[in-house]
Short mmCIF file of C-alpha atoms and ligand atoms in Angstrom, two decimals:
data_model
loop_
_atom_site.label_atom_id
_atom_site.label_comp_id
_atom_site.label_asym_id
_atom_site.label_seq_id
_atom_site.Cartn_x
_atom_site.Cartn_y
_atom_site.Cartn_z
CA UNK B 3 3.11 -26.14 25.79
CA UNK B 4 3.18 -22.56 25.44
CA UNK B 5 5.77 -19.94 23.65
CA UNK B 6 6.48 -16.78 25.56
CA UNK B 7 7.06 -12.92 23.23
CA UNK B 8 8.51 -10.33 24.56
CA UNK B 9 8.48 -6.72 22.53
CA UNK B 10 11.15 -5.31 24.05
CA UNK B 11 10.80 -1.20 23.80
CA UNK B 12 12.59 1.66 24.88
CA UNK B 13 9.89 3.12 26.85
CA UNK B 14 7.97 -0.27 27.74
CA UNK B 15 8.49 -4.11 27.58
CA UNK B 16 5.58 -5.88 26.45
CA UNK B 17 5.51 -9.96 27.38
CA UNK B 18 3.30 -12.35 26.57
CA UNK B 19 2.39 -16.44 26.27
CA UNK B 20 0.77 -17.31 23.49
CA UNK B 21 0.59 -20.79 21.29
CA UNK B 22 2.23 -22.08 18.17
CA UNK B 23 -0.54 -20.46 15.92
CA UNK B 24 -0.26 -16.91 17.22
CA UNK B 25 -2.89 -17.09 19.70
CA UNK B 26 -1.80 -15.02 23.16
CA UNK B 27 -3.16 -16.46 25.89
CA UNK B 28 -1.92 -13.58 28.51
CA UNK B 29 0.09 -10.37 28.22
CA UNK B 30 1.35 -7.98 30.48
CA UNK B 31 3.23 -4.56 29.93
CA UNK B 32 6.25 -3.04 32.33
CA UNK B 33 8.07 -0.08 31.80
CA UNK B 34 11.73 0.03 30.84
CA UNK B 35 13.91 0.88 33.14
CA UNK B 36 17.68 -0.36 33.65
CA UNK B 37 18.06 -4.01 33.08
CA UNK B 38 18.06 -5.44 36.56
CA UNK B 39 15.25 -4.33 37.73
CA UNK B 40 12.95 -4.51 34.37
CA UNK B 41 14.49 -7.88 34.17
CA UNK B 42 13.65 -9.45 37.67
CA UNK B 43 9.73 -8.07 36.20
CA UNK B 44 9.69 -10.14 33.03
CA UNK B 45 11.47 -13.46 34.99
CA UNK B 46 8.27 -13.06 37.67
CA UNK B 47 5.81 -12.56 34.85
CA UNK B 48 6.83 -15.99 32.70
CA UNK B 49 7.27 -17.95 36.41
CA UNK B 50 3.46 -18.57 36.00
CA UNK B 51 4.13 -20.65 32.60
CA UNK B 52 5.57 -23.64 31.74
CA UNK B 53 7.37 -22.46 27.97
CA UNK B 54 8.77 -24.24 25.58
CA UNK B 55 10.67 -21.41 23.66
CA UNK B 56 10.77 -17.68 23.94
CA UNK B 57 11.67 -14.87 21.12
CA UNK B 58 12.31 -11.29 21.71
CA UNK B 59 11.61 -9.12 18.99
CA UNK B 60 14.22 -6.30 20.17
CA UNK B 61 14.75 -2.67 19.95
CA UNK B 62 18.41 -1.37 18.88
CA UNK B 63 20.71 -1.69 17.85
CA UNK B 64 21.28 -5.38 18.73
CA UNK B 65 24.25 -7.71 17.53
CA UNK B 66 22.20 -10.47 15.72
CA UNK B 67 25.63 -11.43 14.08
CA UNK B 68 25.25 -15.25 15.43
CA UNK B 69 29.49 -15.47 14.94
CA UNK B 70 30.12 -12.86 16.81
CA UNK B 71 30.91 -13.66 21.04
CA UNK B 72 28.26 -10.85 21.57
CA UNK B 73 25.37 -11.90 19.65
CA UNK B 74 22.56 -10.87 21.63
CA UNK B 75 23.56 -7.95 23.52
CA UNK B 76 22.24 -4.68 22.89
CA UNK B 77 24.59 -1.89 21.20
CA UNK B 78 25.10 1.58 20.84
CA UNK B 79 22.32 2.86 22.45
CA UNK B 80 21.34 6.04 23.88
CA UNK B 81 19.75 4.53 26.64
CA UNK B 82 23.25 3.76 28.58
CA UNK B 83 22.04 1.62 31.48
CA UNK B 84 21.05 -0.72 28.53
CA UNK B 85 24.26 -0.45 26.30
CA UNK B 86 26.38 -3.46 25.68
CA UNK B 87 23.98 -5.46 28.16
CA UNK B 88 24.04 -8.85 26.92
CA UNK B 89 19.80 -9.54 26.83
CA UNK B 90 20.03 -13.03 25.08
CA UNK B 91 21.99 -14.37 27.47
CA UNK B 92 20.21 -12.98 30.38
CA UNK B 93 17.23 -14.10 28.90
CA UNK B 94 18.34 -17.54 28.53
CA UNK B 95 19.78 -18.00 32.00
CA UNK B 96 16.74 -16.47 33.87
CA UNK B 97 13.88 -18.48 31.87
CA UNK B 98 16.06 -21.64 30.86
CA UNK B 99 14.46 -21.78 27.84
CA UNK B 100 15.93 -21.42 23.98
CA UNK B 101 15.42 -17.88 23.06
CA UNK B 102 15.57 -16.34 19.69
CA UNK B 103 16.17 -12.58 19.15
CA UNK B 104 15.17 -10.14 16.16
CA UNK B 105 14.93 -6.89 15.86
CA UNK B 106 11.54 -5.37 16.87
CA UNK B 107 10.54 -4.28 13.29
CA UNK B 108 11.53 -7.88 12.30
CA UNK B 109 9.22 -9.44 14.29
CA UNK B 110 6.11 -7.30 13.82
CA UNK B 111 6.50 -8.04 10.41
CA UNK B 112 6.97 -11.95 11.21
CA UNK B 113 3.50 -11.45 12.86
CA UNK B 114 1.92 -9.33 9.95
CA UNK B 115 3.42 -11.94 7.32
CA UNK B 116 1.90 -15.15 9.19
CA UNK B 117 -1.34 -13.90 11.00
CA UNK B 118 -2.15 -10.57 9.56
CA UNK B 119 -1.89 -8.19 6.72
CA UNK B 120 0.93 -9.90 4.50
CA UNK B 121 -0.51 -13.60 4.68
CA UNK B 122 -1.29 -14.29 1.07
CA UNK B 123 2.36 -13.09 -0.02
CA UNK B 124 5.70 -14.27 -0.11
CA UNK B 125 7.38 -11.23 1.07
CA UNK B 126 6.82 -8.05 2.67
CA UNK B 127 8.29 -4.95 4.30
CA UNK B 128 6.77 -3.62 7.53
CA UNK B 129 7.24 -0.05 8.57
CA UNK B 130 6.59 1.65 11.62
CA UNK B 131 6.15 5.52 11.85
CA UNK B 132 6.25 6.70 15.57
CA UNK B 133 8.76 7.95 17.85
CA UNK B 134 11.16 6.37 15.66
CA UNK B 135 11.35 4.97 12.23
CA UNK B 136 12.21 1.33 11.39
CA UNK B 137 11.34 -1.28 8.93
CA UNK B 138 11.54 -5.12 8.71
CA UNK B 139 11.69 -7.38 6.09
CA UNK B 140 10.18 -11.19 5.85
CA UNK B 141 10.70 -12.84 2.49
CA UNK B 142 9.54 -16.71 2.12
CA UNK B 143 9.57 -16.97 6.13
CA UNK B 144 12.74 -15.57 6.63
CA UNK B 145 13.34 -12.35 7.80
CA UNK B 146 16.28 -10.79 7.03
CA UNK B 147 19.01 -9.29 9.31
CA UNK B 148 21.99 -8.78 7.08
CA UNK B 149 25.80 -8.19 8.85
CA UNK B 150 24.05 -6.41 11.82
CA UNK B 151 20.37 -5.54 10.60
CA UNK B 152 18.94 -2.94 8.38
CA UNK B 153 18.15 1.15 9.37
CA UNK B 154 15.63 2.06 6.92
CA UNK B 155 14.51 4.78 9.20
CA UNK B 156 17.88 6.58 8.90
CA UNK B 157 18.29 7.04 4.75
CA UNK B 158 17.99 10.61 3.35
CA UNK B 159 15.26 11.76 2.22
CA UNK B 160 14.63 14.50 -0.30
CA UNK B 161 13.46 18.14 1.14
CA UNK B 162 9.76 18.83 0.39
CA UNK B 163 10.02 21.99 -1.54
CA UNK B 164 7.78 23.95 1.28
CA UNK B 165 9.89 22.20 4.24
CA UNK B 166 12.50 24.56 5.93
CA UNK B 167 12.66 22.20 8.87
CA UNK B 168 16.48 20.92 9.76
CA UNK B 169 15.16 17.65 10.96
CA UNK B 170 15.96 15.74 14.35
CA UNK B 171 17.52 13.06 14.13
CA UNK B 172 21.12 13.25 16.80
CA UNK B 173 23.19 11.20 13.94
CA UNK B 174 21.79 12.67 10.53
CA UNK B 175 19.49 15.38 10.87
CA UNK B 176 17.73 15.22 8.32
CA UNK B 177 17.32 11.64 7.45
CA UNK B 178 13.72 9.88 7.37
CA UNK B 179 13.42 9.45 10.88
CA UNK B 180 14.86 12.96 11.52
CA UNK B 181 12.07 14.24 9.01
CA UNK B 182 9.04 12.51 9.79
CA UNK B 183 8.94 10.22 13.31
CA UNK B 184 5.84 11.59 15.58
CA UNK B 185 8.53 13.68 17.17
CA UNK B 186 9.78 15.48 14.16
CA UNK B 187 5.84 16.16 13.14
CA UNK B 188 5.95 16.99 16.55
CA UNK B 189 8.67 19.82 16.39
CA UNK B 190 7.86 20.90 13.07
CA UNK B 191 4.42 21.76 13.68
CA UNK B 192 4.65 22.82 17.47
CA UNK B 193 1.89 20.16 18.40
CA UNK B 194 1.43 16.48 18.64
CA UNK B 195 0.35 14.55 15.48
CA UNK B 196 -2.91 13.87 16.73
CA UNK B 197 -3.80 17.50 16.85
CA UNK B 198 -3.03 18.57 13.51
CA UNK B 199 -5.52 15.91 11.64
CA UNK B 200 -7.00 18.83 9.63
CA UNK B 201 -3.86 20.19 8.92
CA UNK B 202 -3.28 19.34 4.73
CA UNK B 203 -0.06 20.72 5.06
CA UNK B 204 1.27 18.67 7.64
CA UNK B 205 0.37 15.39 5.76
CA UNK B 206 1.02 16.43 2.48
CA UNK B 207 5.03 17.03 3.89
CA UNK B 208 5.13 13.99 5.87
CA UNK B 209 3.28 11.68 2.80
CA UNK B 210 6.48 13.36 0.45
CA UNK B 211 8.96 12.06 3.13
CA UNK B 212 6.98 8.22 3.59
CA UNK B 213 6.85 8.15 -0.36
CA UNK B 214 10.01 9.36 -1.04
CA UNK B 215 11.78 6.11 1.08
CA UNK B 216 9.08 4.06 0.08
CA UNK B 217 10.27 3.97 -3.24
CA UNK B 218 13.55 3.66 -2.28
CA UNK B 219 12.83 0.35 -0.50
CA UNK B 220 10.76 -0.70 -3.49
CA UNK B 221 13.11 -0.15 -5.72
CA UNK B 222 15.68 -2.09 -4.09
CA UNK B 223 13.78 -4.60 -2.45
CA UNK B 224 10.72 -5.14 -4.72
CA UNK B 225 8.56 -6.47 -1.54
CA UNK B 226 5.22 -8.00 -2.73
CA UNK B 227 3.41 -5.60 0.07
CA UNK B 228 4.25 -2.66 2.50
CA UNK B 229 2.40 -2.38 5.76
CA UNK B 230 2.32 0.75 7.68
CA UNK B 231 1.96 0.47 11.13
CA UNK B 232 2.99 2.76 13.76
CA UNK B 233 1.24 5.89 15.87
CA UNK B 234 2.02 8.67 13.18
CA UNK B 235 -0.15 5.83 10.66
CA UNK B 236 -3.62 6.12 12.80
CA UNK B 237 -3.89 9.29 10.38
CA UNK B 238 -5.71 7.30 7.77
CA UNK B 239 -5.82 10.03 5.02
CA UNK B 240 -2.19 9.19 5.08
CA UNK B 241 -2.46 5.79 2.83
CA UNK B 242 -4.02 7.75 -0.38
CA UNK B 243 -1.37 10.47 -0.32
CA UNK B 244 1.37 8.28 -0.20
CA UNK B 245 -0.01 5.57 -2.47
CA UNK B 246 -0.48 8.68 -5.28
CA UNK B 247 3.09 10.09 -4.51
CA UNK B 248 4.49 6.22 -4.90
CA UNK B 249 2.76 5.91 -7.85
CA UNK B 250 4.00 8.90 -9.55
CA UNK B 251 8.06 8.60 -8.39
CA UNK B 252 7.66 4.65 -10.04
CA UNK B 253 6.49 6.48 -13.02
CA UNK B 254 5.24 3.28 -14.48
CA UNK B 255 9.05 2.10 -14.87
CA UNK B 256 8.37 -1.08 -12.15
CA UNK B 257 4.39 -2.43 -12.63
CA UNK B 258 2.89 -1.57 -9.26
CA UNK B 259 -0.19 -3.43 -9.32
CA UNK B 260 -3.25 -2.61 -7.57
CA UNK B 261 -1.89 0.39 -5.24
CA UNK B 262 -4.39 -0.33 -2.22
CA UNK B 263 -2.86 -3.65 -1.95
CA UNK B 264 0.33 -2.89 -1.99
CA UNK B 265 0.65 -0.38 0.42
CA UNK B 266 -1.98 -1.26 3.36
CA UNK B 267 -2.11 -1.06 7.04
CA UNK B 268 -1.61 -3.50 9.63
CA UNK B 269 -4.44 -6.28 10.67
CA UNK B 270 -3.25 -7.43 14.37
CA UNK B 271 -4.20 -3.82 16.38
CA UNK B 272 -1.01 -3.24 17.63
CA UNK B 273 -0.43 -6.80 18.71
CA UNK B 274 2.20 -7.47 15.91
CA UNK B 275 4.83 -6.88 18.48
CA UNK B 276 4.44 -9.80 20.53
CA UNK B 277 2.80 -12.14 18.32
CA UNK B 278 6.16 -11.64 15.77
CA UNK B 279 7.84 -12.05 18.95
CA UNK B 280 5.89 -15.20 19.74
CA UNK B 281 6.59 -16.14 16.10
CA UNK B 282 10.50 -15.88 16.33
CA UNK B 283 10.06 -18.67 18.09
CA UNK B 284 7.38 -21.03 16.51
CA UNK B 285 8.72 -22.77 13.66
CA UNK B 286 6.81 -23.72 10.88
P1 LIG T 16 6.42 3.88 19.73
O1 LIG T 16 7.00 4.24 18.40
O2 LIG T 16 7.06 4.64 20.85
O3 LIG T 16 6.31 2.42 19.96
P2 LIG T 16 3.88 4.76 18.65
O4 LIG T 16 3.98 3.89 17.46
O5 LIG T 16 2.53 4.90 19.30
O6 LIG T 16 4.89 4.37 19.79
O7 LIG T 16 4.34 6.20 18.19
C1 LIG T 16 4.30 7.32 19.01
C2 LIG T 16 4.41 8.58 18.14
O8 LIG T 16 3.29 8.61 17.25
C3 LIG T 16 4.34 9.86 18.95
O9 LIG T 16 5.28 10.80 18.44
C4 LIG T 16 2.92 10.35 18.74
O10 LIG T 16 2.82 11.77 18.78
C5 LIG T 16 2.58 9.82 17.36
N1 LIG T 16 1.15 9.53 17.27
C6 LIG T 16 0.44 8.70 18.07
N2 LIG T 16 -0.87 8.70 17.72
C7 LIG T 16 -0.98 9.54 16.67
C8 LIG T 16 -2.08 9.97 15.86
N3 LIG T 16 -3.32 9.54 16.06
N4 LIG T 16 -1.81 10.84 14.85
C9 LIG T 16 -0.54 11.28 14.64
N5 LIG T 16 0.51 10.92 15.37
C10 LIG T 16 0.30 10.07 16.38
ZN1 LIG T 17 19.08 9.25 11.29
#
């Protein structure tokens, strides 16, 4: 029997059938566009499989508060087609299957924490740096959602002393996500962060802002490991500047450990999506 993933994105839904150890077996991505329509897409796509569960590693926000008569529908978002539309029990109606839900950050870390880059700990925090900022948390299996689920993208960040930049994001400004998503680089700078890999400036800013919350989350969460993930993360000099600025805001009050395994990139090449999605569903 097979389990089917879907990484459900703003700009594209990626689904998938895979097995119970994180294999996927077949995958195919469609672009978001208002429920109905990407909907009828993602029913045609699993028709070819016989499943046995599905999980949906979401993006947000997303009532995951299994009390509440809307668990499962999506929430505030700016993408207003999309807003209040109940995608659990959609889900579960079109595929007639059980279907577990997570957020998206959640589930990629599911997938890094089983198959990938956290594997030989008992609890880690993913985060993803692209368009937006998010992070998930998996300790001893679990991963943790909370009333309605964590926004580590949005806390507030410190100012980098050479950073007159107001920041982006529409509800804070200037929180993390505001400060240093691929769009904020992106705005700051004038180009895309792929362009500006021999710009020291623009790393050394955005490595103060990743720190900076990193040791935030550390300091409240004390995760084993922190995997960094995300488009604005293929800029690899980007691990040794934030590993030194970690280091030296811990200021040897919490032992670190060995700083290249603590703070290390992903292992499943940008399949943690839909394998943690896969994994929502597989229990172990
Ligand atoms: P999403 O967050 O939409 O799922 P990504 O994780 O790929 O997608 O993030 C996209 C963001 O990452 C964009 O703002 C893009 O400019 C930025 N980005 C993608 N590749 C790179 C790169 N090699 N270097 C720096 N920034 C990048
Ligand atoms: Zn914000």
């Amino acid at each position: 029997m097979l389990i089917g993933g879907i990484e459900a994105g703003g700009t594209k839904i990626v689904c998938a059938v895979g097995d119970r150890s994180g294999e996927v077996k077949a995958k195919k991505s469609i672009s978001t566009r208002g429920p109905d329509e990407t909907l009828q897409e993602v029913k045609a796509f699993f028709s070819d499989y016989k499943l046995e569960a599905l999980g949906v590693g979401s993006f947000g926000p997303v009532n995951l508060d299994k009390s509440s008569d809307t668990y499962g529908t999506i929430l505030n978002t700016p993408k207003t087609a999309w807003k209040h539309f109940d995608l659990l029990g959609r889900l579960q109606e079109d595929l007639q299957v059980p279907v577990y839900i997570d957020t998206d950050v959640n589930a990629a870390c599911l997938a890094e924490y089983r198959h990938g880059a956290g594997r030989d700990v008992n609890s880690c925090l993913y985060i993803t740096v692209g368009t937006g900022i998010g992070a998930g948390l998996v300790q001893n299996g679990c991963t943790f959602q909370g009333k309605s689920h964590p926004e580590m993208g949005h806390i507030i960040v410190p100012k980098h002393p050479d950073d007159s930049f107001a920041g982006i994001c529409p509800y804070h400004g200037n929180c993390l996500e505001g400060m240093a998503s691929g769009p904020a680089i992106e705005k700051r700078h004038g180009r895309k962060g792929h362009l500006l890999g021999d710009e020291k400036r623009v790393w050394e800013i955005e490595a103060h802002y990743l720190a900076h919350a990193i040791a935030s989350y550390t300091l409240i969460l004390s995760p084993e490991r922190i995997i960094l993930g995300g488009g604005v993360m293929k800029q690899k000099m980007l691990f040794p500047l934030i590993r030194q600025k970690v280091s030296g805001l811990m200021n040897d009050y919490v032992v670190m450990g060995d700083m290249n395994e603590f703070i290390t990139a992903p292992q499943l090449d940008d399949e943690q999506g839909v394998k943690g999605a896969i994994a929502l569903a597989v229990e172990v």
